[in-house]
Amino acid sequence: MDQDSHCTAERELLEAVSRITTSSTTSPSDKEENQPRAEISCQVRKENPEKDDMQDSSATLSPNSSMTTKELQEYWRNEKRQCKQIKLLFEIPSTRIVEHHLSKYVMYKIIILQTGSFDSNKSVIERRYSDFEKLHRNLQEEFSEELEDVTFPKKTLTGNFTEEIINERKLAFKDYLRLLYSMKYIRRSKKFIDFLTRPELQEAYGCLRGGQYTKALEILLEVIGLQERLTRGNPVAIVPTLCAIVVCHKDLENPASAFEYGERALSRLCVHTSHRYYMPLLETMITLAYELGKDFLSLQEKLEEWKTKKDPIRVFTLKELAVREYVR
């Protein structure tokens, strides 16, 4: 407020403008800010109780004195990025009919775009009607009240493969995904994120377990961008995927690329040293740093420091951890 102004009317006007500005800038990252406080509190309670997917890391984390300058810089970069919510758009441009033995179904091609980005940032996945149906059923278990007025396209006894029905469902599923994503407590839920990423991750980890590292790496690199955008408020959530990429690059004898992704994973664990991937990742990074002629002493110091604070327990290697992910 202008301290030089002695005009009562002007002072009152400035106070009013200040109140309006404060109100309009609260929680700029979401559209739900205009809802009543009671409803917002309810939404927070309704969010998935699994903390690794629902909790904003910036609310509980703080840098510590043991970080290097580089780690501190990366930490604050992550914190800054978390303040900017990424908006995603969903398009379903085409479908294909699949006939497999005695079954027949329609696969819907879903393109997920980041607003204001180039095509290189898009993700492409395919889902069938039963996948959407399962998602809706799972979400209703936790968000039944929020989904009360959401219409889900029902199956018909006949005509499921006609062009008219397929086109209707393309539009319906597009609107359905857009509506789910518009609700903060649903778009952050593990069930919604799994719908968009889990099938591809399961395939990738299956290839990794089978020693098909090139194929596994190809899938992981396609899904990591989408997974990162969906879990923006929780950077630790993508650590397993980053570490799986490290394992693939390492086994494909690409140590430089493995080290690059290892640094990305390690930067997300700098304040999560109790994470199950932390020690195995450090051990792998020490090996890679030595092989590449990089500084490994600082990594070795962190490993020794971790060992002095933790009880000696059986710890898996990074590869052993990776192959255990998404095991049914």
Coordinates of C-alpha atoms in Angstrom, one line a residue:
M1 CA 0.0 0.0 0.0
D2 CA 1.3 3.5 -0.8
Q3 CA 2.5 5.0 2.4
D4 CA 2.5 8.5 1.0
S5 CA -1.2 8.5 0.4
H6 CA -3.3 10.2 3.0
C7 CA -6.5 9.9 1.2
T8 CA -8.9 7.6 3.0
A9 CA -10.8 6.7 -0.1
E10 CA -7.7 5.8 -1.9
R11 CA -6.4 3.7 1.0
E12 CA -9.7 1.8 1.1
L13 CA -9.5 1.2 -2.6
L14 CA -6.0 -0.2 -2.4
E15 CA -7.0 -2.4 0.5
A16 CA -9.8 -3.8 -1.6
V17 CA -7.5 -4.4 -4.6
S18 CA -5.0 -6.2 -2.2
R19 CA -7.7 -8.5 -1.0
I20 CA -8.8 -9.3 -4.5
T21 CA -5.2 -10.0 -5.6
T22 CA -4.5 -12.3 -2.7
S23 CA -7.7 -14.2 -3.3
S24 CA -7.0 -14.6 -7.0
T25 CA -3.4 -15.8 -6.6
T26 CA -4.1 -18.5 -4.0
S27 CA -3.2 -22.0 -5.3
P28 CA -2.6 -20.9 -8.9
S29 CA -1.7 -24.4 -10.0
D30 CA -5.3 -25.8 -9.8
K31 CA -8.8 -24.7 -10.8
E32 CA -10.3 -26.0 -7.6
E33 CA -9.3 -23.0 -5.5
N34 CA -12.7 -21.3 -5.8
Q35 CA -14.5 -24.1 -4.0
P36 CA -15.6 -23.8 -0.4
R37 CA -13.0 -24.6 2.2
A38 CA -15.0 -27.5 3.6
E39 CA -15.1 -29.1 0.2
I40 CA -11.4 -28.6 -0.4
S41 CA -10.6 -30.1 3.0
C42 CA -12.8 -33.1 2.1
Q43 CA -10.8 -33.5 -1.2
V44 CA -7.5 -33.5 0.7
R45 CA -8.8 -36.3 2.9
K46 CA -10.2 -38.2 -0.1
E47 CA -6.8 -38.2 -1.8
N48 CA -5.0 -41.6 -2.0
P49 CA -3.6 -42.5 1.4
E50 CA -0.4 -43.8 -0.3
K51 CA 1.9 -41.0 0.5
D52 CA 4.4 -41.7 -2.3
D53 CA 1.8 -40.7 -4.8
M54 CA -0.4 -38.2 -3.0
Q55 CA 1.8 -36.0 -0.9
D56 CA 3.6 -32.9 -2.2
S57 CA 7.2 -33.4 -1.3
S58 CA 7.8 -29.7 -0.9
A59 CA 5.5 -29.6 2.1
T60 CA 7.7 -31.8 4.2
L61 CA 11.2 -31.8 2.7
S62 CA 14.0 -29.4 3.3
P63 CA 17.6 -29.3 2.2
N64 CA 20.2 -30.5 4.6
S65 CA 23.8 -29.6 5.3
S66 CA 25.3 -32.8 3.9
M67 CA 24.3 -31.9 0.3
T68 CA 26.9 -30.8 -2.2
T69 CA 26.5 -27.5 -4.0
K70 CA 25.3 -29.4 -7.1
E71 CA 22.7 -31.4 -5.1
L72 CA 21.4 -28.2 -3.5
Q73 CA 21.1 -26.6 -6.9
E74 CA 19.2 -29.6 -8.3
Y75 CA 17.0 -29.7 -5.2
W76 CA 15.9 -26.1 -5.6
R77 CA 15.4 -26.6 -9.4
N78 CA 13.0 -29.5 -8.5
E79 CA 11.3 -27.4 -5.9
K80 CA 10.8 -24.6 -8.5
R81 CA 9.4 -27.0 -11.1
Q82 CA 6.9 -28.4 -8.6
C83 CA 5.3 -24.9 -8.4
K84 CA 4.2 -25.1 -12.0
Q85 CA 1.4 -27.5 -12.7
I86 CA 1.7 -29.3 -16.0
K87 CA -1.6 -29.3 -18.0
L88 CA -2.3 -32.4 -20.1
L89 CA -4.7 -32.8 -23.0
F90 CA -6.2 -36.1 -24.0
E91 CA -7.0 -37.0 -27.6
I92 CA -8.4 -40.2 -29.1
P93 CA -7.8 -39.9 -32.8
S94 CA -8.2 -43.5 -33.9
T95 CA -9.1 -47.0 -33.0
R96 CA -8.4 -50.5 -34.2
I97 CA -10.4 -53.8 -33.9
V98 CA -8.4 -56.7 -32.5
E99 CA -9.4 -60.3 -33.0
H100 CA -7.4 -62.7 -30.9
H101 CA -8.5 -66.4 -30.8
L102 CA -12.1 -66.3 -29.7
S103 CA -12.0 -62.7 -28.4
K104 CA -12.7 -59.5 -30.3
Y105 CA -12.3 -55.9 -28.9
V106 CA -11.6 -52.3 -29.9
M107 CA -8.3 -50.6 -28.9
Y108 CA -8.5 -46.9 -28.5
K109 CA -5.4 -44.9 -29.3
I110 CA -4.8 -42.2 -26.7
I111 CA -2.5 -39.3 -27.3
I112 CA -1.5 -37.3 -24.2
L113 CA -0.1 -33.9 -24.9
Q114 CA 1.4 -31.3 -22.7
T115 CA -0.2 -27.9 -23.3
G116 CA 2.0 -25.4 -25.0
S117 CA 4.5 -28.1 -26.0
F118 CA 5.7 -29.5 -29.3
D119 CA 4.8 -33.0 -30.6
S120 CA 8.0 -34.4 -29.1
N121 CA 6.4 -34.3 -25.7
K122 CA 3.4 -36.4 -26.5
S123 CA 2.8 -39.8 -25.2
V124 CA 0.9 -42.5 -27.1
I125 CA -0.8 -45.4 -25.4
E126 CA -3.6 -47.9 -26.2
R127 CA -6.5 -49.0 -24.0
R128 CA -9.5 -51.1 -24.6
Y129 CA -13.1 -50.7 -23.2
S130 CA -12.5 -53.1 -20.4
D131 CA -9.5 -51.1 -19.2
F132 CA -11.6 -47.9 -19.0
E133 CA -14.3 -50.0 -17.2
K134 CA -11.9 -51.3 -14.7
L135 CA -10.5 -47.8 -14.0
H136 CA -14.0 -46.4 -13.4
R137 CA -14.9 -49.3 -11.1
N138 CA -11.7 -48.8 -9.1
L139 CA -12.1 -45.1 -8.8
Q140 CA -15.7 -45.5 -7.7
E141 CA -14.5 -47.5 -4.6
E142 CA -12.6 -44.4 -3.4
F143 CA -14.3 -41.5 -5.1
S144 CA -17.9 -42.6 -5.5
E145 CA -19.3 -39.2 -4.4
E146 CA -17.1 -37.2 -6.8
L147 CA -18.0 -39.6 -9.7
E148 CA -21.7 -39.6 -8.9
D149 CA -22.7 -37.4 -11.9
V150 CA -20.0 -38.8 -14.3
T151 CA -21.5 -40.8 -17.1
F152 CA -19.6 -43.8 -18.3
P153 CA -20.5 -45.3 -21.7
K154 CA -22.2 -48.7 -21.2
K155 CA -21.8 -51.8 -23.2
T156 CA -24.5 -52.7 -25.6
L157 CA -25.7 -56.2 -26.5
T158 CA -25.1 -55.6 -30.2
G159 CA -23.4 -53.1 -32.3
N160 CA -20.3 -52.6 -30.2
F161 CA -18.1 -52.8 -33.3
T162 CA -20.1 -50.4 -35.5
E163 CA -18.5 -47.2 -36.7
E164 CA -21.2 -45.2 -35.0
I165 CA -20.8 -46.8 -31.5
I166 CA -17.0 -46.6 -31.8
N167 CA -17.0 -42.9 -32.7
E168 CA -19.4 -42.2 -29.8
R169 CA -17.1 -44.0 -27.4
K170 CA -14.0 -42.1 -28.7
L171 CA -15.6 -38.8 -27.8
A172 CA -17.0 -40.2 -24.5
F173 CA -13.6 -41.6 -23.3
K174 CA -11.9 -38.3 -24.3
D175 CA -14.3 -36.3 -22.2
Y176 CA -14.1 -38.9 -19.4
L177 CA -10.3 -38.6 -19.2
R178 CA -10.4 -34.8 -19.4
L179 CA -12.9 -34.7 -16.5
L180 CA -10.9 -37.1 -14.4
Y181 CA -7.7 -35.1 -14.9
S182 CA -9.5 -31.9 -14.0
M183 CA -10.1 -33.2 -10.5
K184 CA -6.8 -32.8 -8.5
Y185 CA -7.6 -35.6 -6.0
I186 CA -8.2 -38.1 -8.8
R187 CA -5.4 -37.1 -11.2
R188 CA -2.9 -37.6 -8.4
S189 CA -4.4 -41.0 -7.4
K190 CA -2.3 -44.1 -7.9
K191 CA -5.3 -45.7 -9.7
F192 CA -5.4 -43.0 -12.4
I193 CA -1.7 -42.9 -12.9
D194 CA -1.5 -46.7 -13.1
F195 CA -4.2 -46.7 -15.8
L196 CA -2.0 -44.5 -18.0
T197 CA 1.4 -46.1 -17.3
R198 CA 1.2 -49.5 -15.6
P199 CA 0.6 -51.7 -18.7
E200 CA 3.7 -50.2 -20.5
L201 CA 5.8 -50.5 -17.3
Q202 CA 4.8 -54.1 -16.8
E203 CA 5.8 -54.9 -20.4
A204 CA 9.1 -53.1 -19.9
Y205 CA 10.0 -54.8 -16.7
G206 CA 9.0 -58.2 -18.2
C207 CA 11.5 -57.5 -21.0
L208 CA 14.1 -56.5 -18.5
R209 CA 13.6 -59.8 -16.5
G210 CA 13.9 -61.7 -19.8
G211 CA 17.2 -60.0 -20.7
Q212 CA 15.7 -58.0 -23.5
Y213 CA 17.3 -54.8 -22.4
T214 CA 17.0 -52.9 -25.8
K215 CA 13.2 -53.5 -25.9
A216 CA 12.9 -52.7 -22.2
L217 CA 14.8 -49.5 -22.6
E218 CA 12.8 -48.4 -25.6
I219 CA 9.5 -48.7 -23.6
L220 CA 10.9 -47.1 -20.4
L221 CA 12.2 -44.1 -22.3
E222 CA 8.7 -43.7 -23.9
V223 CA 6.9 -43.9 -20.6
I224 CA 9.2 -41.9 -18.3
G225 CA 8.2 -38.5 -19.6
L226 CA 4.5 -39.2 -19.0
Q227 CA 5.1 -40.8 -15.6
E228 CA 7.2 -37.7 -14.6
R229 CA 4.5 -35.3 -15.7
L230 CA 1.8 -37.2 -13.9
T231 CA 3.8 -37.4 -10.6
R232 CA 5.2 -33.8 -10.7
G233 CA 4.5 -33.1 -7.1
N234 CA 6.3 -36.3 -6.0
P235 CA 9.7 -36.6 -7.8
V236 CA 10.6 -39.7 -5.9
A237 CA 7.8 -41.7 -7.5
I238 CA 9.8 -42.1 -10.8
V239 CA 13.0 -43.3 -9.1
P240 CA 12.3 -47.0 -9.8
T241 CA 11.8 -46.3 -13.5
L242 CA 15.0 -44.1 -13.7
C243 CA 16.9 -46.9 -12.0
A244 CA 15.5 -49.5 -14.4
I245 CA 16.8 -47.3 -17.3
V246 CA 20.2 -47.2 -15.5
V247 CA 20.2 -51.0 -15.4
C248 CA 19.4 -51.3 -19.1
H249 CA 22.0 -48.9 -20.2
K250 CA 24.6 -50.5 -18.0
D251 CA 23.9 -54.0 -19.3
L252 CA 23.9 -52.6 -22.8
E253 CA 27.4 -51.2 -22.1
N254 CA 26.4 -47.6 -22.2
P255 CA 28.0 -46.4 -19.0
A256 CA 27.7 -42.7 -19.9
S257 CA 24.0 -42.9 -20.4
A258 CA 23.6 -45.1 -17.3
F259 CA 25.5 -42.5 -15.2
E260 CA 23.3 -39.6 -16.6
Y261 CA 20.1 -41.3 -15.5
G262 CA 21.6 -42.4 -12.3
E263 CA 22.4 -38.7 -11.5
R264 CA 18.8 -37.9 -12.2
A265 CA 17.6 -40.6 -9.8
L266 CA 20.1 -39.7 -7.1
S267 CA 19.1 -36.0 -7.2
R268 CA 15.6 -37.1 -6.3
L269 CA 16.9 -39.2 -3.3
C270 CA 19.2 -36.6 -1.8
V271 CA 16.7 -36.0 1.1
H272 CA 15.3 -39.6 1.0
T273 CA 18.4 -41.5 2.0
S274 CA 16.2 -44.2 3.7
H275 CA 14.6 -45.1 0.3
R276 CA 15.2 -48.7 -0.7
Y277 CA 16.9 -47.6 -3.9
Y278 CA 19.4 -45.2 -2.3
M279 CA 22.2 -47.6 -1.3
P280 CA 22.0 -49.9 -4.4
L281 CA 22.0 -46.8 -6.6
L282 CA 25.0 -45.3 -4.8
E283 CA 26.9 -48.6 -5.3
T284 CA 26.1 -48.6 -9.0
M285 CA 27.0 -45.0 -9.4
I286 CA 30.4 -45.6 -7.8
T287 CA 31.1 -48.4 -10.2
L288 CA 30.1 -46.2 -13.2
A289 CA 32.0 -43.2 -12.0
Y290 CA 35.2 -45.3 -11.6
E291 CA 34.7 -46.7 -15.1
L292 CA 34.1 -43.3 -16.7
G293 CA 37.0 -41.6 -14.8
K294 CA 34.7 -39.4 -12.8
D295 CA 34.8 -38.4 -9.2
F296 CA 33.7 -41.4 -7.2
L297 CA 35.2 -40.5 -3.8
S298 CA 32.3 -38.2 -2.9
L299 CA 29.8 -41.0 -3.7
Q300 CA 31.9 -43.4 -1.7
E301 CA 31.8 -41.0 1.3
K302 CA 28.0 -40.9 1.1
L303 CA 27.8 -44.6 1.0
E304 CA 30.1 -45.0 4.0
E305 CA 28.0 -42.3 5.8
W306 CA 24.8 -44.2 5.0
K307 CA 26.3 -47.5 6.3
T308 CA 27.3 -45.9 9.7
K309 CA 23.7 -44.7 10.2
K310 CA 21.9 -47.9 9.2
D311 CA 21.8 -51.3 10.7
P312 CA 23.6 -53.9 8.6
I313 CA 20.8 -55.6 6.6
R314 CA 20.5 -57.6 3.5
V315 CA 20.5 -55.1 0.6
F316 CA 19.6 -56.0 -3.0
T317 CA 21.7 -54.8 -5.9
L318 CA 20.1 -52.2 -8.2
K319 CA 19.4 -54.9 -10.8
E320 CA 17.9 -57.2 -8.3
L321 CA 15.5 -54.5 -7.1
A322 CA 14.6 -53.6 -10.7
V323 CA 13.6 -57.1 -11.7
R324 CA 11.3 -57.3 -8.7
E325 CA 9.2 -54.4 -9.8
Y326 CA 5.7 -55.1 -11.3
V327 CA 6.0 -58.8 -10.5
R328 CA 2.4 -60.2 -10.4

